Amino acid sequence: MTATALVPDTAVPFAARGPLSDAVLRGLTGAGGDPDHSALAMTAVSETADIARDDDIQLALFLLYCSAYGSLPDLDPGLEWDPHLITTRRILEDAFERALRESVPMPELPDPTVDAVGRSLFALAAADTGPSLSRYFAKKATREQVEEMLIQRSVYTLREADPHSWAIPRLTGRPKAALVEIQSDEYGGGRPHRVHATLFANAMRAAGLDATYGAYVDDVPAITLASFNMMSMFGLNRRLLGAIVGHLAAFEMTSSIPCKLYADGLRRLEFDQDVVEYFDEHIEADAVHEQIAARDLAGGLAEDRPDLLADIMFGAAACLTIDGWSGAHMLDAWAAGESSLRRGAIS
């Protein structure tokens, strides 16, 4: 479906992708009209063939989550808890979660101990046979493909760590301390210029791209939005605490070595050090984080709350699965000599 025109009287830097996202955008900005977005949401989820790749649904969810994060200033903060918008969000979330649980392969559950959960998570990450963007970048990527990768990653990485931070007040003891230790590094350890989202914004600007949040939403496919929306759904819903913890564990365990390969590729293409620095930062940091996340955070939570074990493993498997889908989208497009972006390569 082609994008519709920008909703009038807003400065949101992207267009709706169908009637549902148009109605949600109007609802969140007070841009006029009284569209029944809940009815549109029920219709959309009943008719979609693939919710993770449905442009209209994923953009609508993205907008609803942006309201909670405050990442798009033109969304009215007074509407964050509007009951009609929350109803729409629940309709979309329920369908999205159901689809994920049906499509994500679940590993065998380990015993709910630090050691067993840690070993199981590392084994799950090691067994992941999804496409490797990082290996491609180390040897083959072009400068244009690097720009596309940065654009695709910007949806999450300009908000890096924020989805997982929703879990902090919901944890206690050892898991809480572990998550705060990880997040402290993500937010620069008290040094604003070392905040990882800031380092990524610097990388985008050094590569000649716009680091304004949302600037490239029009360009990214639904599966890119779905990856971030999944994190937001896990983080914002207290009942999915285990899933966001498992997601972070898998995310950290699959970051350090790939970041080394990304950095190698960027140096091969002679990108400025400001572009490379973001990836260099993660090589050592995430090698430490993966141990904390798998054992102290995920394993510790499983020991404290065995009832959350299945969701911890689901969150980890979902991270690997959806990121694999997103990576396959990019690699398939490039193998066909095409852009991975909706509107083609950025000039």
Short mmCIF file of N, CA and C in Angstrom, two decimals, residues 125-244:
data_model
loop_
_atom_site.label_atom_id
_atom_site.label_comp_id
_atom_site.label_asym_id
_atom_site.label_seq_id
_atom_site.Cartn_x
_atom_site.Cartn_y
_atom_site.Cartn_z
N ALA A 125 21.59 -18.77 21.33
CA ALA A 125 22.25 -17.78 20.47
C ALA A 125 23.25 -18.44 19.53
N ALA A 126 23.98 -19.43 20.04
CA ALA A 126 24.98 -20.10 19.20
C ALA A 126 24.34 -20.91 18.09
N ALA A 127 23.13 -21.40 18.33
CA ALA A 127 22.44 -22.22 17.33
C ALA A 127 21.72 -21.40 16.28
N ASP A 128 21.68 -20.08 16.46
CA ASP A 128 20.97 -19.23 15.51
C ASP A 128 21.66 -19.29 14.15
N THR A 129 20.93 -19.70 13.15
CA THR A 129 21.49 -19.83 11.81
C THR A 129 20.92 -18.80 10.85
N GLY A 130 20.40 -17.72 11.40
CA GLY A 130 19.83 -16.67 10.55
C GLY A 130 20.90 -15.98 9.73
N PRO A 131 20.47 -15.17 8.76
CA PRO A 131 21.42 -14.48 7.89
C PRO A 131 22.29 -13.51 8.69
N SER A 132 23.55 -13.39 8.32
CA SER A 132 24.48 -12.54 9.06
C SER A 132 24.76 -11.25 8.28
N LEU A 133 24.10 -10.20 8.68
CA LEU A 133 24.39 -8.89 8.10
C LEU A 133 25.82 -8.48 8.37
N SER A 134 26.29 -8.78 9.58
CA SER A 134 27.61 -8.29 9.96
C SER A 134 28.71 -8.93 9.11
N ARG A 135 28.58 -10.22 8.80
CA ARG A 135 29.59 -10.86 7.95
C ARG A 135 29.54 -10.26 6.54
N TYR A 136 28.34 -9.97 6.07
CA TYR A 136 28.21 -9.33 4.77
C TYR A 136 28.89 -7.96 4.78
N PHE A 137 28.68 -7.22 5.85
CA PHE A 137 29.26 -5.88 5.92
C PHE A 137 30.78 -5.92 5.98
N ALA A 138 31.31 -6.89 6.68
CA ALA A 138 32.76 -6.96 6.81
C ALA A 138 33.44 -7.10 5.46
N LYS A 139 32.81 -7.79 4.51
CA LYS A 139 33.48 -8.13 3.26
C LYS A 139 32.88 -7.49 2.01
N LYS A 140 31.56 -7.25 1.97
CA LYS A 140 30.90 -6.96 0.71
C LYS A 140 30.12 -5.66 0.64
N ALA A 141 29.67 -5.13 1.75
CA ALA A 141 28.73 -4.00 1.71
C ALA A 141 29.31 -2.79 0.99
N THR A 142 28.44 -2.07 0.30
CA THR A 142 28.82 -0.80 -0.34
C THR A 142 28.52 0.35 0.62
N ARG A 143 29.00 1.53 0.29
CA ARG A 143 28.71 2.70 1.12
C ARG A 143 27.20 2.97 1.17
N GLU A 144 26.51 2.77 0.05
CA GLU A 144 25.07 2.99 0.03
C GLU A 144 24.35 2.00 0.94
N GLN A 145 24.84 0.77 0.99
CA GLN A 145 24.21 -0.22 1.86
C GLN A 145 24.49 0.08 3.34
N VAL A 146 25.65 0.64 3.64
CA VAL A 146 25.92 1.08 5.00
C VAL A 146 24.92 2.15 5.41
N GLU A 147 24.67 3.11 4.52
CA GLU A 147 23.69 4.15 4.83
C GLU A 147 22.32 3.54 5.07
N GLU A 148 21.95 2.56 4.27
CA GLU A 148 20.66 1.91 4.47
C GLU A 148 20.61 1.19 5.82
N MET A 149 21.70 0.51 6.18
CA MET A 149 21.74 -0.17 7.47
C MET A 149 21.56 0.81 8.62
N LEU A 150 22.25 1.96 8.54
CA LEU A 150 22.11 2.97 9.60
C LEU A 150 20.68 3.49 9.68
N ILE A 151 20.06 3.69 8.53
CA ILE A 151 18.66 4.14 8.51
C ILE A 151 17.75 3.09 9.12
N GLN A 152 17.94 1.83 8.75
CA GLN A 152 17.10 0.77 9.30
C GLN A 152 17.28 0.67 10.82
N ARG A 153 18.51 0.81 11.29
CA ARG A 153 18.77 0.68 12.73
C ARG A 153 18.30 1.89 13.51
N SER A 154 18.11 3.02 12.84
CA SER A 154 17.82 4.26 13.56
C SER A 154 16.50 4.20 14.32
N VAL A 155 15.55 3.40 13.85
CA VAL A 155 14.23 3.33 14.51
C VAL A 155 14.40 2.90 15.97
N TYR A 156 15.25 1.89 16.22
CA TYR A 156 15.54 1.49 17.59
C TYR A 156 16.71 2.26 18.19
N THR A 157 17.80 2.38 17.46
CA THR A 157 19.06 2.77 18.09
C THR A 157 19.09 4.23 18.50
N LEU A 158 18.30 5.08 17.88
CA LEU A 158 18.19 6.45 18.39
C LEU A 158 17.40 6.49 19.69
N ARG A 159 16.81 5.36 20.08
CA ARG A 159 16.16 5.19 21.39
C ARG A 159 16.81 4.03 22.13
N GLU A 160 18.07 3.77 21.84
CA GLU A 160 18.73 2.57 22.37
C GLU A 160 18.58 2.46 23.88
N ALA A 161 18.26 1.26 24.33
CA ALA A 161 18.11 0.87 25.74
C ALA A 161 16.75 1.23 26.32
N ASP A 162 16.05 2.19 25.75
CA ASP A 162 14.80 2.65 26.36
C ASP A 162 13.75 1.54 26.51
N PRO A 163 13.51 0.68 25.52
CA PRO A 163 12.48 -0.35 25.72
C PRO A 163 12.76 -1.27 26.90
N HIS A 164 14.04 -1.59 27.11
CA HIS A 164 14.39 -2.51 28.19
C HIS A 164 14.35 -1.83 29.56
N SER A 165 14.48 -0.51 29.58
CA SER A 165 14.47 0.20 30.87
C SER A 165 13.11 0.17 31.54
N TRP A 166 12.03 -0.09 30.78
CA TRP A 166 10.72 -0.21 31.41
C TRP A 166 10.72 -1.33 32.46
N ALA A 167 11.63 -2.28 32.35
CA ALA A 167 11.63 -3.42 33.28
C ALA A 167 12.22 -3.08 34.63
N ILE A 168 12.99 -2.00 34.73
CA ILE A 168 13.71 -1.72 35.98
C ILE A 168 12.79 -1.66 37.19
N PRO A 169 11.70 -0.87 37.19
CA PRO A 169 10.87 -0.80 38.40
C PRO A 169 10.10 -2.09 38.69
N ARG A 170 10.10 -3.03 37.76
CA ARG A 170 9.34 -4.26 37.94
C ARG A 170 10.20 -5.40 38.47
N LEU A 171 11.49 -5.14 38.61
CA LEU A 171 12.42 -6.14 39.12
C LEU A 171 12.84 -5.81 40.54
N THR A 172 13.39 -6.79 41.24
CA THR A 172 13.94 -6.58 42.57
C THR A 172 15.26 -7.34 42.68
N GLY A 173 16.04 -6.98 43.68
CA GLY A 173 17.23 -7.75 44.03
C GLY A 173 18.24 -7.89 42.92
N ARG A 174 18.75 -9.11 42.76
CA ARG A 174 19.83 -9.39 41.83
C ARG A 174 19.48 -9.05 40.38
N PRO A 175 18.30 -9.43 39.86
CA PRO A 175 17.99 -9.06 38.48
C PRO A 175 17.91 -7.54 38.27
N LYS A 176 17.37 -6.84 39.25
CA LYS A 176 17.28 -5.38 39.12
C LYS A 176 18.66 -4.76 39.08
N ALA A 177 19.54 -5.20 39.97
CA ALA A 177 20.90 -4.66 40.00
C ALA A 177 21.62 -4.95 38.69
N ALA A 178 21.39 -6.13 38.13
CA ALA A 178 22.04 -6.50 36.86
C ALA A 178 21.56 -5.61 35.73
N LEU A 179 20.25 -5.38 35.66
CA LEU A 179 19.74 -4.54 34.58
C LEU A 179 20.22 -3.10 34.71
N VAL A 180 20.23 -2.59 35.93
CA VAL A 180 20.71 -1.22 36.13
C VAL A 180 22.19 -1.11 35.74
N GLU A 181 22.98 -2.14 36.03
CA GLU A 181 24.40 -2.13 35.64
C GLU A 181 24.54 -2.05 34.12
N ILE A 182 23.76 -2.84 33.41
CA ILE A 182 23.80 -2.81 31.94
C ILE A 182 23.35 -1.46 31.42
N GLN A 183 22.22 -0.98 31.93
CA GLN A 183 21.65 0.25 31.41
C GLN A 183 22.51 1.47 31.73
N SER A 184 23.21 1.43 32.84
CA SER A 184 24.11 2.53 33.16
C SER A 184 25.15 2.71 32.06
N ASP A 185 25.70 1.60 31.56
CA ASP A 185 26.64 1.68 30.44
C ASP A 185 25.94 2.20 29.18
N GLU A 186 24.73 1.70 28.93
CA GLU A 186 24.00 2.12 27.73
C GLU A 186 23.76 3.63 27.73
N TYR A 187 23.56 4.19 28.91
CA TYR A 187 23.30 5.63 29.03
C TYR A 187 24.55 6.43 29.36
N GLY A 188 25.71 5.85 29.10
CA GLY A 188 26.94 6.62 29.15
C GLY A 188 27.64 6.69 30.49
N GLY A 189 27.14 5.97 31.49
CA GLY A 189 27.81 5.98 32.80
C GLY A 189 27.94 7.38 33.37
N GLY A 190 26.94 8.20 33.18
CA GLY A 190 26.97 9.57 33.71
C GLY A 190 27.62 10.57 32.77
N ARG A 191 28.07 10.14 31.60
CA ARG A 191 28.71 11.03 30.63
C ARG A 191 27.77 11.20 29.44
N PRO A 192 27.11 12.32 29.31
CA PRO A 192 26.10 12.48 28.25
C PRO A 192 26.62 12.19 26.85
N HIS A 193 27.87 12.55 26.58
CA HIS A 193 28.39 12.34 25.23
C HIS A 193 28.67 10.88 24.92
N ARG A 194 28.61 10.00 25.96
CA ARG A 194 28.85 8.57 25.75
C ARG A 194 27.55 7.76 25.74
N VAL A 195 26.42 8.42 25.86
CA VAL A 195 25.14 7.72 25.73
C VAL A 195 25.11 7.03 24.36
N HIS A 196 24.76 5.76 24.33
CA HIS A 196 24.86 5.01 23.09
C HIS A 196 23.96 5.57 21.99
N ALA A 197 22.79 6.04 22.35
CA ALA A 197 21.93 6.66 21.34
C ALA A 197 22.58 7.92 20.77
N THR A 198 23.31 8.65 21.60
CA THR A 198 24.02 9.84 21.13
C THR A 198 25.16 9.45 20.20
N LEU A 199 25.89 8.39 20.54
CA LEU A 199 26.97 7.92 19.67
C LEU A 199 26.40 7.50 18.31
N PHE A 200 25.22 6.89 18.33
CA PHE A 200 24.63 6.48 17.06
C PHE A 200 24.18 7.70 16.25
N ALA A 201 23.62 8.69 16.92
CA ALA A 201 23.24 9.92 16.22
C ALA A 201 24.47 10.57 15.60
N ASN A 202 25.58 10.57 16.32
CA ASN A 202 26.83 11.11 15.77
C ASN A 202 27.25 10.33 14.52
N ALA A 203 27.09 9.00 14.58
CA ALA A 203 27.46 8.16 13.44
C ALA A 203 26.60 8.50 12.22
N MET A 204 25.30 8.69 12.45
CA MET A 204 24.43 9.03 11.33
C MET A 204 24.83 10.37 10.70
N ARG A 205 25.08 11.35 11.54
CA ARG A 205 25.46 12.66 11.00
C ARG A 205 26.78 12.59 10.25
N ALA A 206 27.73 11.82 10.81
CA ALA A 206 29.04 11.70 10.15
C ALA A 206 28.92 10.98 8.81
N ALA A 207 27.88 10.16 8.66
CA ALA A 207 27.65 9.47 7.39
C ALA A 207 26.78 10.30 6.44
N GLY A 208 26.47 11.53 6.83
CA GLY A 208 25.69 12.41 5.97
C GLY A 208 24.19 12.21 6.07
N LEU A 209 23.72 11.60 7.18
CA LEU A 209 22.30 11.31 7.35
C LEU A 209 21.69 12.22 8.41
N ASP A 210 20.39 12.29 8.42
CA ASP A 210 19.62 13.09 9.37
C ASP A 210 19.39 12.26 10.63
N ALA A 211 19.83 12.75 11.78
CA ALA A 211 19.68 12.02 13.04
C ALA A 211 18.43 12.42 13.81
N THR A 212 17.54 13.21 13.21
CA THR A 212 16.28 13.54 13.85
C THR A 212 15.42 12.30 13.97
N TYR A 213 14.87 12.06 15.16
CA TYR A 213 14.09 10.83 15.32
C TYR A 213 12.85 10.88 14.43
N GLY A 214 12.65 9.80 13.69
CA GLY A 214 11.51 9.69 12.80
C GLY A 214 11.76 10.17 11.39
N ALA A 215 12.94 10.73 11.13
CA ALA A 215 13.21 11.31 9.82
C ALA A 215 13.12 10.29 8.70
N TYR A 216 13.39 9.02 9.01
CA TYR A 216 13.41 7.99 7.96
C TYR A 216 12.33 6.94 8.14
N VAL A 217 11.33 7.23 8.95
CA VAL A 217 10.26 6.24 9.14
C VAL A 217 9.57 5.92 7.82
N ASP A 218 9.40 6.91 6.96
CA ASP A 218 8.80 6.65 5.64
C ASP A 218 9.59 5.62 4.84
N ASP A 219 10.88 5.50 5.13
CA ASP A 219 11.76 4.68 4.30
C ASP A 219 11.88 3.24 4.76
N VAL A 220 11.60 2.97 6.04
CA VAL A 220 11.85 1.62 6.55
C VAL A 220 10.62 0.74 6.36
N PRO A 221 10.82 -0.55 6.10
CA PRO A 221 9.69 -1.46 5.90
C PRO A 221 9.02 -1.83 7.22
N ALA A 222 7.88 -2.47 7.11
CA ALA A 222 7.11 -2.84 8.30
C ALA A 222 7.91 -3.75 9.23
N ILE A 223 8.74 -4.65 8.69
CA ILE A 223 9.46 -5.58 9.55
C ILE A 223 10.45 -4.85 10.45
N THR A 224 10.99 -3.72 9.99
CA THR A 224 11.87 -2.92 10.85
C THR A 224 11.07 -2.30 11.99
N LEU A 225 9.90 -1.77 11.69
CA LEU A 225 9.04 -1.24 12.74
C LEU A 225 8.61 -2.36 13.70
N ALA A 226 8.35 -3.54 13.15
CA ALA A 226 7.90 -4.66 13.98
C ALA A 226 8.95 -5.06 15.01
N SER A 227 10.22 -5.01 14.62
CA SER A 227 11.29 -5.36 15.56
C SER A 227 11.29 -4.42 16.77
N PHE A 228 11.16 -3.12 16.51
CA PHE A 228 11.12 -2.15 17.60
C PHE A 228 9.80 -2.25 18.36
N ASN A 229 8.70 -2.44 17.63
CA ASN A 229 7.41 -2.57 18.30
C ASN A 229 7.37 -3.76 19.24
N MET A 230 8.01 -4.85 18.85
CA MET A 230 8.06 -6.01 19.73
C MET A 230 8.76 -5.67 21.04
N MET A 231 9.90 -4.98 20.97
CA MET A 231 10.58 -4.56 22.19
C MET A 231 9.68 -3.67 23.04
N SER A 232 9.02 -2.72 22.40
CA SER A 232 8.15 -1.80 23.13
C SER A 232 7.00 -2.54 23.79
N MET A 233 6.41 -3.47 23.09
CA MET A 233 5.31 -4.26 23.66
C MET A 233 5.78 -5.07 24.86
N PHE A 234 6.93 -5.73 24.73
CA PHE A 234 7.46 -6.48 25.86
C PHE A 234 7.77 -5.57 27.04
N GLY A 235 8.36 -4.40 26.77
CA GLY A 235 8.78 -3.53 27.85
C GLY A 235 7.64 -2.81 28.54
N LEU A 236 6.64 -2.39 27.78
CA LEU A 236 5.56 -1.57 28.34
C LEU A 236 4.53 -2.38 29.10
N ASN A 237 4.44 -3.68 28.85
CA ASN A 237 3.44 -4.52 29.50
C ASN A 237 4.06 -5.31 30.65
N ARG A 238 3.63 -5.03 31.86
CA ARG A 238 4.21 -5.69 33.04
C ARG A 238 4.08 -7.20 32.98
N ARG A 239 3.00 -7.69 32.36
CA ARG A 239 2.80 -9.13 32.27
C ARG A 239 3.84 -9.80 31.38
N LEU A 240 4.57 -8.99 30.57
CA LEU A 240 5.59 -9.53 29.67
C LEU A 240 7.01 -9.25 30.18
N LEU A 241 7.14 -9.11 31.48
CA LEU A 241 8.45 -8.85 32.08
C LEU A 241 9.47 -9.90 31.67
N GLY A 242 9.09 -11.17 31.73
CA GLY A 242 10.03 -12.22 31.34
C GLY A 242 10.49 -12.08 29.90
N ALA A 243 9.57 -11.67 29.03
CA ALA A 243 9.91 -11.56 27.61
C ALA A 243 10.92 -10.46 27.35
N ILE A 244 10.77 -9.30 28.01
CA ILE A 244 11.72 -8.21 27.75
C ILE A 244 13.09 -8.55 28.34
#
